[in-house]
JSON list of C-alpha atoms in Angstrom, two decimals:
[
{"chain": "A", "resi": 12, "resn": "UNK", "atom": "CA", "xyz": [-18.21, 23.60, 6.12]},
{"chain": "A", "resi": 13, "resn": "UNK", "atom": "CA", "xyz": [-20.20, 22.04, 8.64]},
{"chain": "A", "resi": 14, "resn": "UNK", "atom": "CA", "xyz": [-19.62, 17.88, 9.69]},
{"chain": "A", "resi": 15, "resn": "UNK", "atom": "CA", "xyz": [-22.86, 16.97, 7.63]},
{"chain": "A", "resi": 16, "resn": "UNK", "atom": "CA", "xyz": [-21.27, 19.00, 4.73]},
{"chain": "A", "resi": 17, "resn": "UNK", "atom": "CA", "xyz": [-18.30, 17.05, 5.12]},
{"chain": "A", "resi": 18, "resn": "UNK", "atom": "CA", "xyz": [-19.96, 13.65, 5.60]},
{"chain": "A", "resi": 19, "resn": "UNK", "atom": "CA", "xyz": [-21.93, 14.55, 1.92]},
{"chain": "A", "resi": 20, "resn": "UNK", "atom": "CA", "xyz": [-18.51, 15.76, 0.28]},
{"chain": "A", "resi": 21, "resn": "UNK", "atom": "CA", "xyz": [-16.20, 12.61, 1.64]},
{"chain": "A", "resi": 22, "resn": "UNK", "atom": "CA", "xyz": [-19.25, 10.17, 1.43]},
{"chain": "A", "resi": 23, "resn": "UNK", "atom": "CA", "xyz": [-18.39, 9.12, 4.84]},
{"chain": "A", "resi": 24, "resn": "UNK", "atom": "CA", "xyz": [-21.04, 9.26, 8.00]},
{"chain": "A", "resi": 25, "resn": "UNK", "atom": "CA", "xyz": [-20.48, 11.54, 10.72]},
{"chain": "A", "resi": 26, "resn": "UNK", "atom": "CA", "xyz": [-20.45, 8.88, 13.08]},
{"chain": "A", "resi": 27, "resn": "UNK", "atom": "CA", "xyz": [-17.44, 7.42, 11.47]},
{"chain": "A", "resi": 28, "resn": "UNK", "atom": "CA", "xyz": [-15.86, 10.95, 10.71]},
{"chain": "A", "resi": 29, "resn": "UNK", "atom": "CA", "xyz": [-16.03, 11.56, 14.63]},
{"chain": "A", "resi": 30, "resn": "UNK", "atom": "CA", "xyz": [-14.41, 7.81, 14.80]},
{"chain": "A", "resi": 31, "resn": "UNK", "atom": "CA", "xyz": [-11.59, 8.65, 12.64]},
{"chain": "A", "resi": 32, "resn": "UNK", "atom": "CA", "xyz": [-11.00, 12.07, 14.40]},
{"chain": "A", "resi": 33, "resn": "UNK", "atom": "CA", "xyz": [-10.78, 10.23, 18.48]},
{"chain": "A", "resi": 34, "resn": "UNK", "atom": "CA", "xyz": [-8.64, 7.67, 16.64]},
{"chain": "A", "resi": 35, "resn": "UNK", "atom": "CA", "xyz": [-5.84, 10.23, 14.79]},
{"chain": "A", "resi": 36, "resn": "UNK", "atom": "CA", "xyz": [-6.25, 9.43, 11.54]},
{"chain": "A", "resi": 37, "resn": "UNK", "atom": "CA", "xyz": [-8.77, 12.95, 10.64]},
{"chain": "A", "resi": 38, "resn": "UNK", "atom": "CA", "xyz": [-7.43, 16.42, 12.21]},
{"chain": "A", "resi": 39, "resn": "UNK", "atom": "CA", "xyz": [-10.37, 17.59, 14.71]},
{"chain": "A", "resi": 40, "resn": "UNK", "atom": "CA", "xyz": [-11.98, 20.64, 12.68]},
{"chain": "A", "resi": 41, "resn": "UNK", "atom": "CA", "xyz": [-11.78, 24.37, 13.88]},
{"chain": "A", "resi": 42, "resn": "UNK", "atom": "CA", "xyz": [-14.01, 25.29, 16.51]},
{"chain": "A", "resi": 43, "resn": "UNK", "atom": "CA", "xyz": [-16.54, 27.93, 15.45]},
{"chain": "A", "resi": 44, "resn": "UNK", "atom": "CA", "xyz": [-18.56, 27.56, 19.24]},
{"chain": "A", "resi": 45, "resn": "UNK", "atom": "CA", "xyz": [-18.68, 24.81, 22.02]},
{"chain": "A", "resi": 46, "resn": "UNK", "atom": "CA", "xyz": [-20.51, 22.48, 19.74]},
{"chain": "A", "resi": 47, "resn": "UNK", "atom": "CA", "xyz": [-19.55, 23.70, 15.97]},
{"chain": "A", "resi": 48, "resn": "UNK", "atom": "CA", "xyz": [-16.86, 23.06, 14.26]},
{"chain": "A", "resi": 49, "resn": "UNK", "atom": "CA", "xyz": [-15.30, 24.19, 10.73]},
{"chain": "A", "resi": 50, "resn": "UNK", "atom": "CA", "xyz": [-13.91, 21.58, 8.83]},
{"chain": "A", "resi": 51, "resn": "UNK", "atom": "CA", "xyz": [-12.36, 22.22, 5.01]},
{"chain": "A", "resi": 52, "resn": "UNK", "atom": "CA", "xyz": [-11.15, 21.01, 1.57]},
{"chain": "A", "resi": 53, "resn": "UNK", "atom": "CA", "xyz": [-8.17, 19.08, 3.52]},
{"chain": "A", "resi": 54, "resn": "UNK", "atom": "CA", "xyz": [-10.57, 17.22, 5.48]},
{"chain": "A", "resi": 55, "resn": "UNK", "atom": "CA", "xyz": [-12.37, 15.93, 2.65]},
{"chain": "A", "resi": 56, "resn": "UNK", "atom": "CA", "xyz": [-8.76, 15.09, 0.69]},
{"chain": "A", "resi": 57, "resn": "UNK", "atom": "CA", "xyz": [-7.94, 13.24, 3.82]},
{"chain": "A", "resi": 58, "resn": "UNK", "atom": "CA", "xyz": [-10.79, 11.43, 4.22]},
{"chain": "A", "resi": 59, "resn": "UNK", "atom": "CA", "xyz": [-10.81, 10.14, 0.67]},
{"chain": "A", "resi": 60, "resn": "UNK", "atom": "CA", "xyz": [-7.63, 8.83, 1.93]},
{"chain": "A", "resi": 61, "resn": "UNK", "atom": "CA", "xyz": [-8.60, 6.82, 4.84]},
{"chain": "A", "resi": 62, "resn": "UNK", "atom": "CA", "xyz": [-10.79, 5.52, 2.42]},
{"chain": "A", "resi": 63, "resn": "UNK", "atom": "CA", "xyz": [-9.10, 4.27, 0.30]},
{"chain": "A", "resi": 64, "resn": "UNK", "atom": "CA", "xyz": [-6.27, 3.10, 2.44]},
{"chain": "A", "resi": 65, "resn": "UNK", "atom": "CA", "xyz": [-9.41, 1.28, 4.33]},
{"chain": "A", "resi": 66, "resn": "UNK", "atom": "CA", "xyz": [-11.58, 0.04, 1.47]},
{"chain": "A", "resi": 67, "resn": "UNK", "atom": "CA", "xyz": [-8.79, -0.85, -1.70]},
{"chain": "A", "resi": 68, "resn": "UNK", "atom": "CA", "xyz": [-5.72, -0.99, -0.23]},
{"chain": "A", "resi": 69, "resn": "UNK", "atom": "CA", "xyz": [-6.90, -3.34, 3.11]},
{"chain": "A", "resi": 70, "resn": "UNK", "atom": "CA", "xyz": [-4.81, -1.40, 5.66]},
{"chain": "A", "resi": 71, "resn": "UNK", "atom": "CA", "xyz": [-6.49, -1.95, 9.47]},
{"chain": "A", "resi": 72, "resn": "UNK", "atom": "CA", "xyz": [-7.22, 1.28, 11.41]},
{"chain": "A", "resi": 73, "resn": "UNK", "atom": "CA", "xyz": [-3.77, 1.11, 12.98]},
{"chain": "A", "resi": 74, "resn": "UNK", "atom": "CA", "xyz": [-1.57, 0.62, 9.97]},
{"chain": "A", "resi": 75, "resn": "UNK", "atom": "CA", "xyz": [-3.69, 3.58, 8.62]},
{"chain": "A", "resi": 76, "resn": "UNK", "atom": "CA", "xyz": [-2.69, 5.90, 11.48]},
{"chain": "A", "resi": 77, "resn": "UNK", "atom": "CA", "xyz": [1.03, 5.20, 11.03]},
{"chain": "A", "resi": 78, "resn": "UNK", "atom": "CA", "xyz": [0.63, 5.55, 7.41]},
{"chain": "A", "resi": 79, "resn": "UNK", "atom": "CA", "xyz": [-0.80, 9.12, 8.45]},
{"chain": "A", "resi": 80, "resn": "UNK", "atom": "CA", "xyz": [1.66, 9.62, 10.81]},
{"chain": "A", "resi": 81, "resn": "UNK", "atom": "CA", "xyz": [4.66, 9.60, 8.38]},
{"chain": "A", "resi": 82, "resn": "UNK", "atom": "CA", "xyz": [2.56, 11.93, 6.30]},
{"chain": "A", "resi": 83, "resn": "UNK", "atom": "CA", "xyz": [2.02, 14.91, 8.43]},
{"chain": "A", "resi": 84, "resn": "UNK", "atom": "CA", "xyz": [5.76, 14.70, 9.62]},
{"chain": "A", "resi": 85, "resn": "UNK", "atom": "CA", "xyz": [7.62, 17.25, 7.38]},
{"chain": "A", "resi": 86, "resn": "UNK", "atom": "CA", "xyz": [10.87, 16.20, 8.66]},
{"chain": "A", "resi": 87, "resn": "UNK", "atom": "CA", "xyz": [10.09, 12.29, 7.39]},
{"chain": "A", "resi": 88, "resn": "UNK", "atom": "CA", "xyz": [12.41, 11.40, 4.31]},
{"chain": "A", "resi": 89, "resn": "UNK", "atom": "CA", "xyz": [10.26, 10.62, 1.75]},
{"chain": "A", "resi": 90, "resn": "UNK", "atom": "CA", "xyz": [11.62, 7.33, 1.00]},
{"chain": "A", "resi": 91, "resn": "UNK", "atom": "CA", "xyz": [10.85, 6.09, 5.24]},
{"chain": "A", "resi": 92, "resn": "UNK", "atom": "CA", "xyz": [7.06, 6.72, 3.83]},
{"chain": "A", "resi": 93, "resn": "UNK", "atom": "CA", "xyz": [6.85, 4.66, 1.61]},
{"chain": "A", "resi": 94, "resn": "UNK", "atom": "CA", "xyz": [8.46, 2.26, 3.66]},
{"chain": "A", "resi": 95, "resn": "UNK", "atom": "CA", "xyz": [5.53, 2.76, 6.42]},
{"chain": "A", "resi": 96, "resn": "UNK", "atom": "CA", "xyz": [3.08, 2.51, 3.55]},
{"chain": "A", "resi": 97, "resn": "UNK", "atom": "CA", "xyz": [4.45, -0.80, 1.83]},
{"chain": "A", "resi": 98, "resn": "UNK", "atom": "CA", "xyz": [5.51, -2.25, 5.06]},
{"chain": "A", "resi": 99, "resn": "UNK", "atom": "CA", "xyz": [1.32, -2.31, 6.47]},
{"chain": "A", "resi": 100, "resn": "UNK", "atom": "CA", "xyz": [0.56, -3.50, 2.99]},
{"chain": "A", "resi": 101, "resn": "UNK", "atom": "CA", "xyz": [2.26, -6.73, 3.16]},
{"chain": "A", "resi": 102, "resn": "UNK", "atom": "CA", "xyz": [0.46, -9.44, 3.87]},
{"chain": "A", "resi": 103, "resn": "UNK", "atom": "CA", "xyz": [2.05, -11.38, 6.97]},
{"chain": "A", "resi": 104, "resn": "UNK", "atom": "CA", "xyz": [1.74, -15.17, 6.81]},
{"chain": "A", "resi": 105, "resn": "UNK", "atom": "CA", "xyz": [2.28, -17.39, 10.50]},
{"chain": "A", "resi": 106, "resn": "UNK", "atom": "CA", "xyz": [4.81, -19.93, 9.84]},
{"chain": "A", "resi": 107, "resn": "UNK", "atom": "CA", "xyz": [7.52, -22.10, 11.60]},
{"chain": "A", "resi": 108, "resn": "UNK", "atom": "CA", "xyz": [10.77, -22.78, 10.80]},
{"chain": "A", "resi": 109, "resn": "UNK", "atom": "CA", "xyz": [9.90, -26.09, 9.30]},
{"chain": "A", "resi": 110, "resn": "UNK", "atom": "CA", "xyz": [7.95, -26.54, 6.28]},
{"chain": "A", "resi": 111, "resn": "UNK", "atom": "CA", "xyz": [10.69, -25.53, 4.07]},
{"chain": "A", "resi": 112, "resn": "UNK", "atom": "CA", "xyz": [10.33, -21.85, 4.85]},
{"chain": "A", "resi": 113, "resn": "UNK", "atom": "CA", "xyz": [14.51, -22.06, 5.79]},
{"chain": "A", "resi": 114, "resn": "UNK", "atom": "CA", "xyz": [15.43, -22.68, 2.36]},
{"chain": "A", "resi": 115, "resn": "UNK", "atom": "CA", "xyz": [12.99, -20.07, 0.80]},
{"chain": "A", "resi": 116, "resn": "UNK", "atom": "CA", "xyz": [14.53, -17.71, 2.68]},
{"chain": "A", "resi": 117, "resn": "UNK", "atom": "CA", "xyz": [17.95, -18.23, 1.17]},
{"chain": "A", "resi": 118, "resn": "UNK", "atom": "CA", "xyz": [16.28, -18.09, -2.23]},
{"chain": "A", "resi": 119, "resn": "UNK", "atom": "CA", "xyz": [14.71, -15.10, -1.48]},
{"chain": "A", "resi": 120, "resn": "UNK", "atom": "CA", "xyz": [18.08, -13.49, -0.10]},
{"chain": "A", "resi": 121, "resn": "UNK", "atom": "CA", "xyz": [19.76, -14.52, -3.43]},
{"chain": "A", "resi": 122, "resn": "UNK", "atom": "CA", "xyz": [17.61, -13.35, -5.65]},
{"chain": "A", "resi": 123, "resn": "UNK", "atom": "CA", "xyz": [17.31, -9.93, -3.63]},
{"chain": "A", "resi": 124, "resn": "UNK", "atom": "CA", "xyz": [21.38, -10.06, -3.66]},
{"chain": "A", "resi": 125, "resn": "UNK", "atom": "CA", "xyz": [21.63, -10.94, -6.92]},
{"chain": "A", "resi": 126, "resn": "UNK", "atom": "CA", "xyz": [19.53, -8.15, -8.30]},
{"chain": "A", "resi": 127, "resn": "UNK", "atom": "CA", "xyz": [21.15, -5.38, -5.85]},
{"chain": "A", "resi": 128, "resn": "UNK", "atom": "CA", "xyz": [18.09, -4.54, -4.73]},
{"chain": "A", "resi": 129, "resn": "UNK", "atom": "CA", "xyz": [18.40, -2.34, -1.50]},
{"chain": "A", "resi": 130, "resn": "UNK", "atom": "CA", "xyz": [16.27, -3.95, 1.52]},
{"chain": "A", "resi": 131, "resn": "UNK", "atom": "CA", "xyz": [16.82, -4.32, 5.40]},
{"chain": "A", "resi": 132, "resn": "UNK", "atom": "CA", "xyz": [17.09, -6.87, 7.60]},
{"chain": "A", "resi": 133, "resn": "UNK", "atom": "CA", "xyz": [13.59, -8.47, 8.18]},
{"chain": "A", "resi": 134, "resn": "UNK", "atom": "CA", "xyz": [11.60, -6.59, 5.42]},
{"chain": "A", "resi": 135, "resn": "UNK", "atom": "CA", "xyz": [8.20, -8.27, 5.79]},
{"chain": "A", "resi": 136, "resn": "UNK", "atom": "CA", "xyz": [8.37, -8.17, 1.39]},
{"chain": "A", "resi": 137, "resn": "UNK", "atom": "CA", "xyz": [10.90, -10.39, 1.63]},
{"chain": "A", "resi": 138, "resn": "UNK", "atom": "CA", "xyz": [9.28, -12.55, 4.32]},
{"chain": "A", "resi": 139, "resn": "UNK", "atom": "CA", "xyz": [6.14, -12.73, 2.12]},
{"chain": "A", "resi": 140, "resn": "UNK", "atom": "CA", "xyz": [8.59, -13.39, -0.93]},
{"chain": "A", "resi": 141, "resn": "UNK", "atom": "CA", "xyz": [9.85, -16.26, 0.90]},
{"chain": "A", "resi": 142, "resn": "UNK", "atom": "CA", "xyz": [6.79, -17.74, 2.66]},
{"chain": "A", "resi": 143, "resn": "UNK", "atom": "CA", "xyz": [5.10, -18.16, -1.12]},
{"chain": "A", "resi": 144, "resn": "UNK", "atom": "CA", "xyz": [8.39, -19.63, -2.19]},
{"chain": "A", "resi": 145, "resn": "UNK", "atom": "CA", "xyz": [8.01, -22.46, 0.73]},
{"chain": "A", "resi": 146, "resn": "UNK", "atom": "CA", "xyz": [4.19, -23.01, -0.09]},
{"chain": "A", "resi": 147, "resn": "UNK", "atom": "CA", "xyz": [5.09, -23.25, -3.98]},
{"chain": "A", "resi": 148, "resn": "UNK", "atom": "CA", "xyz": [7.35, -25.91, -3.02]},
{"chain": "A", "resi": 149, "resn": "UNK", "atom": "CA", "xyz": [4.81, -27.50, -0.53]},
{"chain": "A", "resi": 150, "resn": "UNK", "atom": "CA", "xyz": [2.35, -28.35, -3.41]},
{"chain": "A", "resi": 151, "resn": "UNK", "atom": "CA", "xyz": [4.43, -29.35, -5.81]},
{"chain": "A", "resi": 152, "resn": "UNK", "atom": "CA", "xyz": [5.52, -26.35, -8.07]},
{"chain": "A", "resi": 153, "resn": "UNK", "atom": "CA", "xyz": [9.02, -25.50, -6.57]},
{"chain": "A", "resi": 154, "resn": "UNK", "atom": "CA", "xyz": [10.17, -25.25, -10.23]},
{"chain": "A", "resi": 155, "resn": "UNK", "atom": "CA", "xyz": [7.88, -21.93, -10.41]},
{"chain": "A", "resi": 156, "resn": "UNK", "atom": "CA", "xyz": [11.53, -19.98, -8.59]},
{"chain": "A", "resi": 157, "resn": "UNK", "atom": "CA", "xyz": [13.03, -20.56, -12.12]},
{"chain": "A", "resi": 158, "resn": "UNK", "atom": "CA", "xyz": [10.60, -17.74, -13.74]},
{"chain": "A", "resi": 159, "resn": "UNK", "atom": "CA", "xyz": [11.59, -15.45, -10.20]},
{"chain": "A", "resi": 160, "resn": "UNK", "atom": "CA", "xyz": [13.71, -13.32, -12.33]},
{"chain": "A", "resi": 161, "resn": "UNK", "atom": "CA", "xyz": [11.02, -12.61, -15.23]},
{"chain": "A", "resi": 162, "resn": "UNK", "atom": "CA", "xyz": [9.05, -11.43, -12.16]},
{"chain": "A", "resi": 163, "resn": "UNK", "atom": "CA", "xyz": [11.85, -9.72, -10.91]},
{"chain": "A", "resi": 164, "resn": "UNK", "atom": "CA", "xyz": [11.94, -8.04, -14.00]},
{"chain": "A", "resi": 165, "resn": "UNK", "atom": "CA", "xyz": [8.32, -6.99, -14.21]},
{"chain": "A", "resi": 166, "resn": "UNK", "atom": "CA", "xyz": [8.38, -5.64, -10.54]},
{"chain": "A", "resi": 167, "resn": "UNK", "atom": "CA", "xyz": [10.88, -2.84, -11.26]},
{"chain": "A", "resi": 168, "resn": "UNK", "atom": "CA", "xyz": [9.40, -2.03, -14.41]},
{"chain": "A", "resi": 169, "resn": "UNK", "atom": "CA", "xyz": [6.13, -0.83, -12.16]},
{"chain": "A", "resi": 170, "resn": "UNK", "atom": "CA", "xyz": [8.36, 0.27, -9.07]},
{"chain": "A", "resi": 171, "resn": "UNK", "atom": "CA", "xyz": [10.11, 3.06, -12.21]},
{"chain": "A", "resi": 172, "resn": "UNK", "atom": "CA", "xyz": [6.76, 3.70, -13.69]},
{"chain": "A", "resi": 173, "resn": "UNK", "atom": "CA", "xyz": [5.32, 4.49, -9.43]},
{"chain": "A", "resi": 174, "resn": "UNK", "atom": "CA", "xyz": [7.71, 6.54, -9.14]},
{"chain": "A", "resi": 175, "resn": "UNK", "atom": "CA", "xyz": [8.11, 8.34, -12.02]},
{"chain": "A", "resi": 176, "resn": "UNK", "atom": "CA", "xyz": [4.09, 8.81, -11.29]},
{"chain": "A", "resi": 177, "resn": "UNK", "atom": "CA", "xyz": [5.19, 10.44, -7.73]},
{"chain": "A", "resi": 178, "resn": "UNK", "atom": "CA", "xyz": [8.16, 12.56, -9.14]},
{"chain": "A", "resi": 179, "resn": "UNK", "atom": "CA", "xyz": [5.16, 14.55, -11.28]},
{"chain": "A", "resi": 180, "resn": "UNK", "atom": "CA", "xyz": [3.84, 16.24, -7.93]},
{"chain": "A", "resi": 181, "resn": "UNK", "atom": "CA", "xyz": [5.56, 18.95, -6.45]},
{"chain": "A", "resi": 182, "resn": "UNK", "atom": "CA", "xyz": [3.81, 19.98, -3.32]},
{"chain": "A", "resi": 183, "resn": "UNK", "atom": "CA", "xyz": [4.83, 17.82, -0.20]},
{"chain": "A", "resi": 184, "resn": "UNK", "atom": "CA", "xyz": [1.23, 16.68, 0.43]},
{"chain": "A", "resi": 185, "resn": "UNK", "atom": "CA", "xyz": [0.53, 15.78, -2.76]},
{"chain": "A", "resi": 186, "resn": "UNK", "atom": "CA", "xyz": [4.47, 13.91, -3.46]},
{"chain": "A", "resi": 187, "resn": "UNK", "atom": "CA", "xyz": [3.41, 12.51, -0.01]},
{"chain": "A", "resi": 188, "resn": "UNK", "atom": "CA", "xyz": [0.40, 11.11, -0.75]},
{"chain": "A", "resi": 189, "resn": "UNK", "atom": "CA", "xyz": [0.94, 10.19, -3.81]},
{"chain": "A", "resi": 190, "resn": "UNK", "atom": "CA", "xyz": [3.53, 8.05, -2.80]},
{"chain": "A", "resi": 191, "resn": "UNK", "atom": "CA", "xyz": [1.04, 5.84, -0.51]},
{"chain": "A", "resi": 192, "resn": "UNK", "atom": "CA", "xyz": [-1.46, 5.74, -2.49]},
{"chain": "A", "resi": 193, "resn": "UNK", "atom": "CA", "xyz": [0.86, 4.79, -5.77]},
{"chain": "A", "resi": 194, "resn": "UNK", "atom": "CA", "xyz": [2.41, 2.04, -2.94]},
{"chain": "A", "resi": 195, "resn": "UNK", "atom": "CA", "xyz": [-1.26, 0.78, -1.42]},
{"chain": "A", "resi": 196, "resn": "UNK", "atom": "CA", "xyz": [-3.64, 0.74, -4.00]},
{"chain": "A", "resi": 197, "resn": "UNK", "atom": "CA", "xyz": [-1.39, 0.70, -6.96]},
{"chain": "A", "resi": 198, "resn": "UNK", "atom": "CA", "xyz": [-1.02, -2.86, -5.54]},
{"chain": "A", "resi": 199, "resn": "UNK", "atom": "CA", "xyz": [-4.73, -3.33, -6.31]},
{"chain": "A", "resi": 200, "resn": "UNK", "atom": "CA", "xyz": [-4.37, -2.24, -9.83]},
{"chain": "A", "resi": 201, "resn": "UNK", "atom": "CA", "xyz": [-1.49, -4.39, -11.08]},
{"chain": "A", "resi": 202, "resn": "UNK", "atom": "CA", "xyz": [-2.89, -7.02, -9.59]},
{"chain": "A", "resi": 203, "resn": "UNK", "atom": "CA", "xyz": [-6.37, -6.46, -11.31]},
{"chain": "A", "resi": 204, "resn": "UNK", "atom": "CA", "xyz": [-4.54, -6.08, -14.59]},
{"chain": "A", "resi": 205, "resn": "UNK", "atom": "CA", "xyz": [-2.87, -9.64, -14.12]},
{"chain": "A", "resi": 206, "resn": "UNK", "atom": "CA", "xyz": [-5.93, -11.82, -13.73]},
{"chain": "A", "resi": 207, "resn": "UNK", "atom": "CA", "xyz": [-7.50, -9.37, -16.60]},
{"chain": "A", "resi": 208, "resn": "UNK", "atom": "CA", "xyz": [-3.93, -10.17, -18.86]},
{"chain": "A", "resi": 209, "resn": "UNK", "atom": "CA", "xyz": [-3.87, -13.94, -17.41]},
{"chain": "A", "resi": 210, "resn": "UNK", "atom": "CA", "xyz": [-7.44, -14.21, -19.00]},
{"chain": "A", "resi": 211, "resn": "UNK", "atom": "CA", "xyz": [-6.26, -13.34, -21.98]},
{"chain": "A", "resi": 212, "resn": "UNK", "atom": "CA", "xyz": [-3.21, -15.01, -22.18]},
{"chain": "A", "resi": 213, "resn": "UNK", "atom": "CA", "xyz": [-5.32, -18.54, -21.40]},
{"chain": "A", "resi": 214, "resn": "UNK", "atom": "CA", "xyz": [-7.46, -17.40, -24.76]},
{"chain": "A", "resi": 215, "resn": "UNK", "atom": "CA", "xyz": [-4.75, -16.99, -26.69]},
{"chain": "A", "resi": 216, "resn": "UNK", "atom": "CA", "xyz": [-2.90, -19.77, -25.48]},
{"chain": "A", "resi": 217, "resn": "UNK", "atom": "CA", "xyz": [-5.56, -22.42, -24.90]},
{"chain": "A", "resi": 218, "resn": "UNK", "atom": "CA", "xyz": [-8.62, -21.10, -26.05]},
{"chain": "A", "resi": 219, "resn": "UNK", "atom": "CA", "xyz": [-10.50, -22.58, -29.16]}
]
């Protein structure tokens, strides 16, 4: 198919396929002439992608390119991808070392030890886990780290049921893929079904 084509398919302009293509995150398509090219049912896939990488899951045009990058290496364990993916979808937060973020980081490391949950050194999750810990204590709710675990809890239940999702695929691409997306947007969706279940938990509980 021809760019317009493409552009109609992907609902994406052909300005910002070209874009996409100069910056690595869209393979160039297969010259037919000097100024043609071919471009095919991966193209559109991929640009679905960058979509939704871009528009639901927030990633910047950089974090996107890595995220493609581990994709299109065969030789990349699985697991490293979704470590690209979730790392570029963690928010980073600028903070000191005062303001109590010292201490949060303990609690964060014991409750990560505690559980046996496998991490590294300087995983920006736990960073984030730690920097809302600080700012919970900051205004007053530092009691909120006694429900961590009941979180804790809830957060593995949807890490099982992600990748139980991705074990269903078979093909690379697709395992691939469906391992970002079920990382990056599935983010989006649990969080959309928490305000939509704290809504009516507040009815139930407080409503008239």
């Amino acid at each position: 198919m021809r760019i317009g084509e493409l552009s109609r398919r992907a609902g994406v302009s052909v300005p910002t396929i070209k874009f996409y293509v100069r910056e690595g995150l869209l393979p160039p398509g297969e010259l037919t002439s000097p100024n043609q090219a071919s471009y095919g049912e991966t193209h559109v896939r991929r640009l679905r992608l960058i979509r939704a990488l871009l528009d639901v899951g927030g990633l910047s045009v950089a974090g996107i390119r890595d995220v493609i990058v581990a994709i299109d290496d065969p030789d990349r364990p699985l697991h490293t991808v979704l470590g690209e993916a979730a790392d570029h979808v963690v928010p980073r937060y600028e903070r000191g070392d005062g303001s109590g973020i010292a201490e949060a980081r303990k609690t964060a490391a014991a409750l990560i030890e505690a559980r046996g949950w496998r991490t590294y050194e300087g995983s920006p999750a736990a960073e984030a886990l730690a920097t809302a810990i600080a700012a919970l204590e900051e205004v007053g709710h530092g009691r909120f780290v006694e429900v961590l675990d009941a979180y804790a809890d809830a957060a593995e239940r949807v890490a099982r049921v992600d990748l139980e999702y991705v074990a269903q695929r078979v093909a690379r691409e697709e395992l691939v893929e469906s391992v970002v997306v079920g990382t990056v947007i599935g983010d989006a969706v649990f969080a959309a079904l928490r305000r939509l279940a704290h809504v009516d938990a507040s009815d139930r509980v407080f409503g008239e």
